[in-house]
């Protein structure tokens, strides 16, 4: 990324004020992995007793740090074990053979030594170019500075340090009461291209001061991820590095579990906020698009249809052109492979009924659809008229900006 | 399509000289379906005794003419039955409800009456915008002129009349000897966007003067289609109108069957030539890309990997930018869902070994890959090192031109 990209027109006005999550501290530094003149490494430390859960890309060519995290994630903390998360941008350490595993090991050992943590409690992520050796020694050289700089209020800086082609840092938060006691959740994310279900080119780190067993935390993370990050798509491409880690410090003294409704709902809001922020930063995006499919034979079918619409280059370019070309929605449903009956289909753009029962609605006029398409946020709703299955996914349009960004990312 | 598009830089120098296929005549006319000032309807007539076979989109929302063709295609001709193919551009008569079926009926009856053919032997295709009523009366008004204008030498005009966003007409031919007697094959195609396996937004009409039983012809068409048109992709979108019809007039007096090697090979060359011409006219294309996958666990797996690479927006934009970003090829393999082992993978760009055994090749230098990427025709080869499965698909790059064409196709 040689050039600076303009902030997405769909970006929020500002980075949110994220609360301090007791028990977790952050630091950022400029290690010069690839980018010059900016922070490109972040370290988070969680107090002893914290539980950690995660979900990862299912790519068959996933990166060395992902494989390392997956090997470590299913363990309960021992007494006195803290945890650390070390993340760099600029180089994904993916498809780097045995050298890649060596880099992960070097990073984990450096943090382990500096913070007196077992290496099994050090998680790393790397994001950026694939297939180039990670100059881990540059990061190792900054570990002491990072440890010295750990700060409860450092989360905003961490959100900055993990960016690649992102045009804005992404954060979300929720504060609730559980049995009268306050519980806080805060998260950060990066990602803007190579975003598709099965996660995305996304790194996501979410923290809470609630106390929760590791198994319950993992169940919540896996389930909510399926309804949020796995329901967004920018370009249908799936990264080799996707990682979501969540840490629960317990520092609030409030214990929750997978059935604590207020906590689960708040956590899902944070996940969804972050997921939608990634779409809002979709490379070249000018429209935020919600695709709702109902009346499918099953929820799985609804999801297949919704993703077929959301990933269709012809649908996405029509939206970019503010063209209410609902025929392309019909095309995307037809090609999806899931059950559909042309003559039962209905399609709405926003509140406007565009097509029903296999043909354009008698009351529809092109200008009605065009008016919806001029909005920055667009909802496409399809009812298949077959059953009870529904699904919602979020995506963006496909524009000249996407081409510009991706036709010269590396050279 | 309000504007005229520049001829694709990947187009051949000229439309080929297609031979007369005895027993089939063509006519074209300007019916004003949507476009002004150009021919937009073509009629082909095949002599009595001709056999006809076809393959069609599997879209669940396929158009009225496709459904009508499918209902008719499996019949052997009766004595004295000729056949006709009527095609219009500008409107696909897809997702047009019962009115769409009525339009097909009106067109078939008009040709049936004018040419004294049973309606079951009249095949129609429509290509263009989805969801708008086909003004079939404009076409019906031209049927008498079309019949009067039928000409053995009219195939080039027919290739012009069926174009939509195509920037050049597409034709291919082969002439062979079977047992010492000459046999001719000639075909035309249209298609440039909404192209993906499961056919494409493609209309293809191929003719031969060989005599061949309908069942043998159908077997050949289905089999060869799988290795040619079903192996090309421009944008992963699949049309509601894809149709390939092939007619064999028998006028050469030479009988062939599905095992006549010279005929089968020549036919496959014509199919492949036409399929590759469609890719060469891919919307906005500046590079013709061949993706070869070998060493997969199965041929099916190889095809999944090859299509994942060929359809990846990130791979396609890298090619557009002449960026030898092989990491994106790794990403596309990883996300495909088919079996892969990172540490057995090797990747070549042209003859240059880029990556082997899970990492960049020690002899590879960026400039070597960049030199390949500057060529207009690029081959990406992947060996998975797992088994014997292989597959080849053809595609093009994803450019600003694609966005420009598709962001304002209809408005």
Short mmCIF file of C-alpha atoms in Angstrom, two decimals, chain A:
data_model
loop_
_atom_site.label_atom_id
_atom_site.label_comp_id
_atom_site.label_asym_id
_atom_site.label_seq_id
_atom_site.Cartn_x
_atom_site.Cartn_y
_atom_site.Cartn_z
CA UNK A 1 0.00 0.00 0.00
CA UNK A 2 2.13 2.79 -1.29
CA UNK A 3 -0.53 5.45 -1.25
CA UNK A 4 -2.92 6.75 1.36
CA UNK A 5 -6.52 5.95 0.63
CA UNK A 6 -9.32 8.43 1.14
CA UNK A 7 -11.55 7.70 4.11
CA UNK A 8 -14.56 5.61 3.08
CA UNK A 9 -17.69 7.72 2.50
CA UNK A 10 -19.53 5.11 4.59
CA UNK A 11 -17.24 5.55 7.61
CA UNK A 12 -18.67 6.73 10.92
CA UNK A 13 -17.85 10.27 11.95
CA UNK A 14 -15.27 9.24 14.50
CA UNK A 15 -13.71 6.34 16.34
CA UNK A 16 -15.97 5.61 19.31
CA UNK A 17 -14.92 6.34 22.86
CA UNK A 18 -14.07 2.84 24.03
CA UNK A 19 -14.17 2.26 27.77
CA UNK A 20 -11.27 0.83 29.70
CA UNK A 21 -11.71 -2.91 30.12
CA UNK A 22 -10.16 -3.69 33.48
CA UNK A 23 -7.55 -6.37 33.22
CA UNK A 24 -6.36 -5.69 29.70
CA UNK A 25 -3.69 -3.23 28.57
CA UNK A 26 -2.49 -2.26 25.11
CA UNK A 27 0.60 -0.88 23.44
CA UNK A 28 1.50 -0.01 19.86
CA UNK A 29 4.80 0.63 18.11
CA UNK A 30 6.41 1.27 14.76
CA UNK A 31 8.52 -1.78 13.88
CA UNK A 32 8.86 -0.96 10.17
CA UNK A 33 7.62 -4.40 9.05
CA UNK A 34 6.63 -2.88 5.74
CA UNK A 35 5.07 0.51 6.27
CA UNK A 36 7.20 3.50 7.18
CA UNK A 37 6.17 6.27 9.51
CA UNK A 38 3.31 4.57 11.28
CA UNK A 39 2.65 2.09 14.05
CA UNK A 40 2.39 -1.44 12.70
CA UNK A 41 2.53 -3.64 15.80
CA UNK A 42 0.21 -3.90 18.76
CA UNK A 43 0.46 -5.89 21.96
CA UNK A 44 -2.40 -6.66 24.34
CA UNK A 45 -1.90 -8.21 27.76
CA UNK A 46 -4.62 -9.92 29.78
CA UNK A 47 -4.37 -10.51 33.52
CA UNK A 48 -3.90 -13.99 34.98
CA UNK A 49 -7.09 -16.03 35.00
CA UNK A 50 -8.39 -14.50 31.77
CA UNK A 51 -10.14 -16.92 29.41
CA UNK A 52 -9.49 -16.70 25.69
CA UNK A 53 -11.58 -18.03 22.77
CA UNK A 54 -11.26 -17.63 19.01
CA UNK A 55 -12.44 -18.46 15.54
CA UNK A 56 -10.26 -18.64 12.44
CA UNK A 57 -10.33 -18.86 8.66
CA UNK A 58 -11.01 -22.30 7.26
CA UNK A 59 -8.71 -21.67 4.31
CA UNK A 60 -6.66 -24.72 3.38
CA UNK A 61 -3.67 -22.41 2.97
CA UNK A 62 -4.00 -20.60 6.28
CA UNK A 63 -1.09 -18.75 7.70
CA UNK A 64 1.48 -19.88 10.23
CA UNK A 65 0.13 -17.62 13.01
CA UNK A 66 -3.41 -18.92 12.44
CA UNK A 67 -2.22 -22.51 12.73
CA UNK A 68 -0.34 -21.61 15.89
CA UNK A 69 -3.36 -19.89 17.46
CA UNK A 70 -5.58 -22.84 16.59
CA UNK A 71 -3.19 -25.21 18.32
CA UNK A 72 -3.31 -23.08 21.48
CA UNK A 73 -6.87 -21.87 21.70
CA UNK A 74 -8.59 -24.83 23.36
CA UNK A 75 -6.74 -24.70 26.68
CA UNK A 76 -7.98 -23.49 30.01
CA UNK A 77 -5.65 -21.06 31.77
CA UNK A 78 -3.58 -22.39 34.61
CA UNK A 79 -3.50 -20.47 37.89
CA UNK A 80 -1.40 -17.44 37.39
CA UNK A 81 -1.41 -17.57 33.59
CA UNK A 82 -2.00 -14.29 31.89
CA UNK A 83 -2.22 -14.06 28.14
CA UNK A 84 -0.86 -11.84 25.39
CA UNK A 85 -1.85 -11.02 21.83
CA UNK A 86 0.79 -9.66 19.45
CA UNK A 87 -0.35 -8.40 16.05
CA UNK A 88 1.54 -6.91 13.12
CA UNK A 89 0.33 -5.37 9.88
CA UNK A 90 2.22 -5.20 6.57
CA UNK A 91 3.05 -8.89 6.20
CA UNK A 92 0.71 -11.82 6.76
CA UNK A 93 3.38 -14.50 7.25
CA UNK A 94 1.20 -16.72 5.08
CA UNK A 95 2.59 -19.24 2.59
CA UNK A 96 6.04 -18.79 4.02
CA UNK A 97 6.83 -22.46 4.61
CA UNK A 98 8.90 -23.51 7.61
CA UNK A 99 10.34 -20.02 7.90
CA UNK A 100 6.84 -18.83 8.75
CA UNK A 101 6.58 -21.23 11.66
CA UNK A 102 9.98 -20.08 12.82
CA UNK A 103 8.84 -16.46 12.83
CA UNK A 104 5.79 -17.28 14.94
CA UNK A 105 7.96 -19.18 17.38
CA UNK A 106 10.44 -16.30 17.65
CA UNK A 107 7.65 -13.80 18.30
CA UNK A 108 5.95 -15.97 20.91
CA UNK A 109 9.22 -16.62 22.70
CA UNK A 110 10.12 -12.95 22.77
CA UNK A 111 6.79 -12.04 24.35
CA UNK A 112 6.89 -15.05 26.66
CA UNK A 113 10.29 -14.06 27.97
CA UNK A 114 9.54 -10.36 28.26
CA UNK A 115 6.24 -10.90 30.09
CA UNK A 116 6.96 -14.13 31.96
CA UNK A 117 4.12 -15.96 30.23
CA UNK A 118 4.05 -19.54 28.96
CA UNK A 119 4.40 -19.51 25.14
CA UNK A 120 1.05 -21.35 24.92
CA UNK A 121 -0.58 -18.19 26.22
CA UNK A 122 0.93 -15.93 23.57
CA UNK A 123 -1.23 -15.54 20.48
CA UNK A 124 -0.02 -13.79 17.33
CA UNK A 125 -1.64 -12.52 14.17
CA UNK A 126 -0.11 -11.10 11.02
CA UNK A 127 -1.89 -9.31 8.18
CA UNK A 128 -0.66 -7.95 4.89
CA UNK A 129 1.15 -9.36 1.89
CA UNK A 130 1.19 -13.13 1.44
CA UNK A 131 4.32 -15.12 0.64
CA UNK A 132 7.06 -12.81 1.82
CA UNK A 133 9.26 -13.68 4.79
CA UNK A 134 8.13 -11.87 7.92
CA UNK A 135 11.03 -9.79 9.24
CA UNK A 136 10.16 -10.89 12.76
CA UNK A 137 13.44 -9.58 14.13
CA UNK A 138 12.13 -6.04 13.64
CA UNK A 139 9.13 -6.89 15.81
CA UNK A 140 11.20 -8.75 18.40
CA UNK A 141 13.35 -5.63 18.71
CA UNK A 142 10.27 -3.67 19.77
CA UNK A 143 8.88 -6.11 22.34
CA UNK A 144 10.55 -4.46 25.31
CA UNK A 145 9.18 -1.07 24.26
CA UNK A 146 5.74 -2.55 23.80
CA UNK A 147 5.74 -4.16 27.23
CA UNK A 148 6.93 -0.94 28.80
CA UNK A 149 4.18 0.98 27.03
CA UNK A 150 1.21 -1.18 28.04
CA UNK A 151 -1.68 1.05 29.01
CA UNK A 152 -5.32 0.42 29.92
CA UNK A 153 -6.28 3.28 27.59
CA UNK A 154 -4.26 2.06 24.60
CA UNK A 155 -7.01 0.33 22.63
CA UNK A 156 -7.53 3.13 20.09
CA UNK A 157 -3.87 3.08 19.20
CA UNK A 158 -4.05 -0.68 18.80
CA UNK A 159 -6.94 -0.29 16.34
CA UNK A 160 -4.72 2.02 14.27
CA UNK A 161 -1.67 -0.23 14.31
CA UNK A 162 -3.45 -3.26 12.81
CA UNK A 163 -4.79 -1.46 9.72
CA UNK A 164 -3.69 -2.38 6.18
CA UNK A 165 -5.87 -1.04 3.35
CA UNK A 166 -8.40 0.12 5.94
CA UNK A 167 -9.33 3.77 5.60
CA UNK A 168 -10.44 4.14 9.21
CA UNK A 169 -9.85 2.31 12.51
CA UNK A 170 -12.77 0.24 13.74
CA UNK A 171 -14.05 -0.03 17.28
CA UNK A 172 -17.28 -0.93 19.04
CA UNK A 173 -18.45 -1.18 22.62
CA UNK A 174 -21.34 -2.08 24.87
CA UNK A 175 -21.93 -1.56 28.56
CA UNK A 176 -24.60 -3.47 30.40
CA UNK A 177 -25.65 -4.46 33.86
CA UNK A 178 -25.74 -8.05 34.96
CA UNK A 179 -27.55 -8.57 38.26
CA UNK A 180 -27.06 -4.89 38.97
CA UNK A 181 -23.32 -4.84 38.36
CA UNK A 182 -21.68 -3.15 35.37
CA UNK A 183 -20.02 -5.22 32.64
CA UNK A 184 -18.09 -3.73 29.75
CA UNK A 185 -17.23 -5.04 26.29
CA UNK A 186 -14.93 -3.35 23.79
CA UNK A 187 -13.55 -4.57 20.47
CA UNK A 188 -11.43 -3.52 17.54
CA UNK A 189 -11.19 -4.87 14.01
CA UNK A 190 -9.33 -4.43 10.75
CA UNK A 191 -10.38 -5.51 7.30
CA UNK A 192 -11.56 -4.00 4.08
CA UNK A 193 -10.77 -6.36 1.20
CA UNK A 194 -10.53 -10.13 0.79
CA UNK A 195 -13.66 -10.21 2.88
CA UNK A 196 -16.06 -13.09 2.60
CA UNK A 197 -17.80 -15.48 4.88
CA UNK A 198 -15.68 -18.08 6.46
CA UNK A 199 -14.53 -14.88 8.04
CA UNK A 200 -12.61 -12.35 6.01
CA UNK A 201 -9.25 -10.61 5.78
CA UNK A 202 -10.12 -9.64 9.16
CA UNK A 203 -8.50 -9.43 12.47
CA UNK A 204 -10.84 -8.87 15.38
CA UNK A 205 -10.02 -8.57 19.08
CA UNK A 206 -12.78 -8.25 21.63
CA UNK A 207 -12.41 -7.90 25.37
CA UNK A 208 -14.71 -7.95 28.35
CA UNK A 209 -14.26 -7.58 32.07
CA UNK A 210 -16.87 -10.26 32.69
CA UNK A 211 -15.76 -13.61 34.09
CA UNK A 212 -16.78 -16.51 31.88
CA UNK A 213 -15.59 -20.09 31.50
CA UNK A 214 -13.50 -20.71 28.41
CA UNK A 215 -15.95 -23.23 27.00
CA UNK A 216 -18.89 -20.88 27.37
CA UNK A 217 -16.90 -18.05 25.86
CA UNK A 218 -15.95 -20.25 22.89
CA UNK A 219 -19.56 -21.30 22.35
CA UNK A 220 -20.69 -17.68 22.35
CA UNK A 221 -17.88 -16.54 20.04
CA UNK A 222 -18.52 -19.35 17.53
CA UNK A 223 -22.27 -18.87 17.51
CA UNK A 224 -22.29 -15.09 17.28
CA UNK A 225 -19.52 -15.12 14.67
CA UNK A 226 -21.78 -17.20 12.43
CA UNK A 227 -24.49 -14.54 12.56
CA UNK A 228 -22.18 -11.55 12.15
CA UNK A 229 -18.71 -11.81 10.63
CA UNK A 230 -19.73 -14.85 8.61
CA UNK A 231 -22.61 -12.83 7.15
CA UNK A 232 -20.54 -10.08 5.57
CA UNK A 233 -18.88 -10.10 2.19
CA UNK A 234 -16.95 -7.51 0.25
CA UNK A 235 -15.48 -9.41 -2.67
CA UNK A 236 -16.11 -13.12 -2.04
CA UNK A 237 -12.42 -13.70 -1.41
CA UNK A 238 -11.38 -15.34 1.82
CA UNK A 239 -8.17 -14.57 3.59
CA UNK A 240 -5.53 -16.98 4.80
CA UNK A 241 -5.20 -14.99 8.03
CA UNK A 242 -8.69 -14.36 9.42
CA UNK A 243 -8.62 -14.38 13.17
CA UNK A 244 -11.04 -13.37 15.89
CA UNK A 245 -9.81 -13.59 19.45
CA UNK A 246 -11.83 -12.73 22.51
CA UNK A 247 -10.52 -12.37 26.00
CA UNK A 248 -12.50 -12.20 29.24
CA UNK A 249 -10.56 -10.85 32.18
CA UNK A 250 -13.08 -11.30 34.96
CA UNK A 251 -11.86 -8.05 36.50
CA UNK A 252 -15.40 -6.75 36.96
CA UNK A 253 -16.06 -9.58 39.37
CA UNK A 254 -19.29 -10.35 37.50
CA UNK A 255 -19.69 -13.93 36.34
CA UNK A 256 -21.70 -14.66 33.21
CA UNK A 257 -22.30 -17.76 31.09
CA UNK A 258 -23.61 -18.62 27.64
CA UNK A 259 -27.18 -18.12 28.88
CA UNK A 260 -26.77 -14.65 30.39
CA UNK A 261 -29.14 -12.93 27.99
CA UNK A 262 -28.07 -9.33 28.56
CA UNK A 263 -24.44 -10.26 28.05
CA UNK A 264 -25.08 -12.38 24.97
CA UNK A 265 -27.17 -9.67 23.34
CA UNK A 266 -24.60 -6.98 24.09
CA UNK A 267 -21.81 -9.14 22.75
CA UNK A 268 -23.73 -9.76 19.55
CA UNK A 269 -24.21 -6.01 19.10
CA UNK A 270 -20.46 -5.48 19.40
CA UNK A 271 -19.75 -8.28 16.91
CA UNK A 272 -22.33 -6.91 14.47
CA UNK A 273 -21.10 -3.33 14.82
CA UNK A 274 -17.55 -4.39 14.03
CA UNK A 275 -18.65 -6.62 11.15
CA UNK A 276 -20.67 -3.82 9.60
CA UNK A 277 -17.77 -1.40 10.04
CA UNK A 278 -15.64 -3.77 7.95
CA UNK A 279 -18.26 -3.63 5.18
CA UNK A 280 -18.39 0.15 5.49
CA UNK A 281 -14.68 0.14 4.77
CA UNK A 282 -15.04 -2.32 1.86
CA UNK A 283 -12.42 -1.43 -0.71
CA UNK A 284 -13.89 1.24 -2.94
CA UNK A 285 -17.32 0.99 -1.30
CA UNK A 286 -19.81 3.81 -1.80
CA UNK A 287 -22.98 1.94 -0.73
CA UNK A 288 -23.76 -0.11 2.36
CA UNK A 289 -26.09 -2.91 1.31
CA UNK A 290 -28.26 -5.18 3.44
CA UNK A 291 -29.57 -8.28 1.67
CA UNK A 292 -32.50 -9.99 3.38
CA UNK A 293 -33.85 -13.27 2.07
CA UNK A 294 -37.01 -14.80 3.49
CA UNK A 295 -39.39 -17.57 2.50
CA UNK A 296 -36.63 -19.97 1.55
CA UNK A 297 -36.97 -23.70 2.03
CA UNK A 298 -34.39 -23.52 4.84
CA UNK A 299 -32.14 -21.03 6.58
CA UNK A 300 -29.20 -22.58 4.74
CA UNK A 301 -30.91 -21.99 1.39
CA UNK A 302 -31.71 -18.42 2.37
CA UNK A 303 -28.06 -17.83 3.16
CA UNK A 304 -26.95 -19.31 -0.20
CA UNK A 305 -29.32 -16.97 -2.03
CA UNK A 306 -28.32 -13.95 0.05
CA UNK A 307 -24.63 -14.55 -0.56
CA UNK A 308 -25.20 -15.17 -4.26
CA UNK A 309 -26.85 -11.76 -4.50
CA UNK A 310 -24.27 -10.06 -2.28
CA UNK A 311 -21.32 -11.54 -4.20
CA UNK A 312 -22.63 -11.05 -7.72
CA UNK A 313 -20.36 -8.63 -9.60
CA UNK A 314 -23.32 -7.61 -11.77
CA UNK A 315 -25.53 -6.82 -8.78
CA UNK A 316 -22.69 -4.95 -7.10
CA UNK A 317 -21.84 -2.88 -10.17
CA UNK A 318 -25.52 -2.05 -10.71
CA UNK A 319 -25.64 -0.71 -7.15
CA UNK A 320 -22.45 1.27 -7.81
CA UNK A 321 -24.22 2.80 -10.81
CA UNK A 322 -27.38 3.52 -8.76
CA UNK A 323 -29.21 1.37 -11.29
CA UNK A 324 -32.29 -0.44 -9.89
CA UNK A 325 -31.49 -3.40 -12.12
CA UNK A 326 -33.55 -5.99 -10.30
CA UNK A 327 -33.12 -8.43 -13.19
CA UNK A 328 -29.63 -9.03 -11.90
CA UNK A 329 -31.08 -9.97 -8.51
CA UNK A 330 -33.26 -12.52 -10.31
CA UNK A 331 -30.15 -13.78 -12.10
CA UNK A 332 -28.24 -14.15 -8.82
CA UNK A 333 -31.10 -16.12 -7.25
CA UNK A 334 -31.31 -18.32 -10.31
CA UNK A 335 -27.63 -19.21 -10.33
CA UNK A 336 -27.27 -19.82 -6.59
CA UNK A 337 -28.10 -23.49 -6.72
CA UNK A 338 -30.63 -23.21 -3.87
CA UNK A 339 -34.34 -23.79 -4.45
CA UNK A 340 -36.33 -21.00 -6.09
CA UNK A 341 -39.53 -20.77 -8.09
CA UNK A 342 -39.51 -17.91 -10.53
CA UNK A 343 -43.23 -17.39 -10.28
CA UNK A 344 -43.30 -17.10 -6.48
CA UNK A 345 -40.43 -14.62 -6.16
CA UNK A 346 -40.88 -11.12 -4.88
CA UNK A 347 -38.21 -8.44 -4.61
CA UNK A 348 -38.15 -5.13 -2.77
CA UNK A 349 -35.63 -2.30 -2.90
CA UNK A 350 -36.04 -0.53 0.44
CA UNK A 351 -39.82 -0.35 0.93
CA UNK A 352 -40.54 -0.37 -2.78
CA UNK A 353 -42.08 -3.57 -4.14
CA UNK A 354 -40.21 -4.06 -7.40
CA UNK A 355 -41.23 -7.52 -8.51
CA UNK A 356 -43.81 -10.01 -7.36
CA UNK A 357 -45.00 -13.39 -8.55
CA UNK A 358 -42.43 -13.70 -11.29
CA UNK A 359 -42.69 -10.32 -12.87
CA UNK A 360 -42.32 -6.61 -12.29
CA UNK A 361 -44.93 -5.22 -9.90
CA UNK A 362 -47.76 -3.43 -11.72
CA UNK A 363 -47.32 -0.38 -9.48
CA UNK A 364 -43.55 -0.20 -9.89
CA UNK A 365 -41.97 2.64 -11.79
CA UNK A 366 -38.26 2.79 -12.50
CA UNK A 367 -37.97 6.12 -10.70
CA UNK A 368 -39.15 4.51 -7.46
CA UNK A 369 -36.29 2.02 -7.52
CA UNK A 370 -33.83 4.66 -8.69
CA UNK A 371 -34.67 6.84 -5.69
CA UNK A 372 -33.80 3.99 -3.31
CA UNK A 373 -30.56 3.36 -5.19
CA UNK A 374 -29.42 6.95 -4.71
CA UNK A 375 -29.29 6.45 -0.93
CA UNK A 376 -25.94 5.52 0.64
CA UNK A 377 -27.61 2.64 2.53
CA UNK A 378 -29.70 0.20 0.53
CA UNK A 379 -31.79 -2.79 1.52
CA UNK A 380 -32.58 -5.53 -0.98
CA UNK A 381 -35.26 -7.93 0.23
CA UNK A 382 -36.22 -11.13 -1.51
CA UNK A 383 -39.08 -13.39 -0.55
CA UNK A 384 -38.97 -16.80 -2.18
CA UNK A 385 -42.47 -17.84 -1.16
CA UNK A 386 -41.37 -21.40 -0.49
CA UNK A 387 -40.93 -21.81 3.25
CA UNK A 388 -39.73 -20.28 6.49
CA UNK A 389 -35.97 -19.97 5.95
CA UNK A 390 -34.42 -16.54 6.27
CA UNK A 391 -30.98 -14.95 6.32
CA UNK A 392 -29.43 -11.50 6.27
CA UNK A 393 -26.03 -10.56 4.90
CA UNK A 394 -24.26 -7.26 4.52
CA UNK A 395 -22.13 -6.13 1.64
CA UNK A 396 -21.07 -3.12 -0.41
CA UNK A 397 -20.98 -2.12 -4.06
CA UNK A 398 -18.20 -2.88 -6.57
CA UNK A 399 -16.64 0.28 -7.91
CA UNK A 400 -13.72 1.73 -9.78
CA UNK A 401 -12.19 2.28 -6.34
CA UNK A 402 -11.96 -1.49 -5.76
CA UNK A 403 -10.12 -1.93 -9.03
CA UNK A 404 -7.77 0.94 -8.30
CA UNK A 405 -6.89 -0.37 -4.86
CA UNK A 406 -6.37 -3.97 -5.92
CA UNK A 407 -4.70 -3.60 -9.27
CA UNK A 408 -1.61 -2.21 -7.59
CA UNK A 409 -1.60 -3.33 -3.98
CA UNK A 410 1.86 -4.88 -4.09
CA UNK A 411 3.84 -3.74 -7.10
#
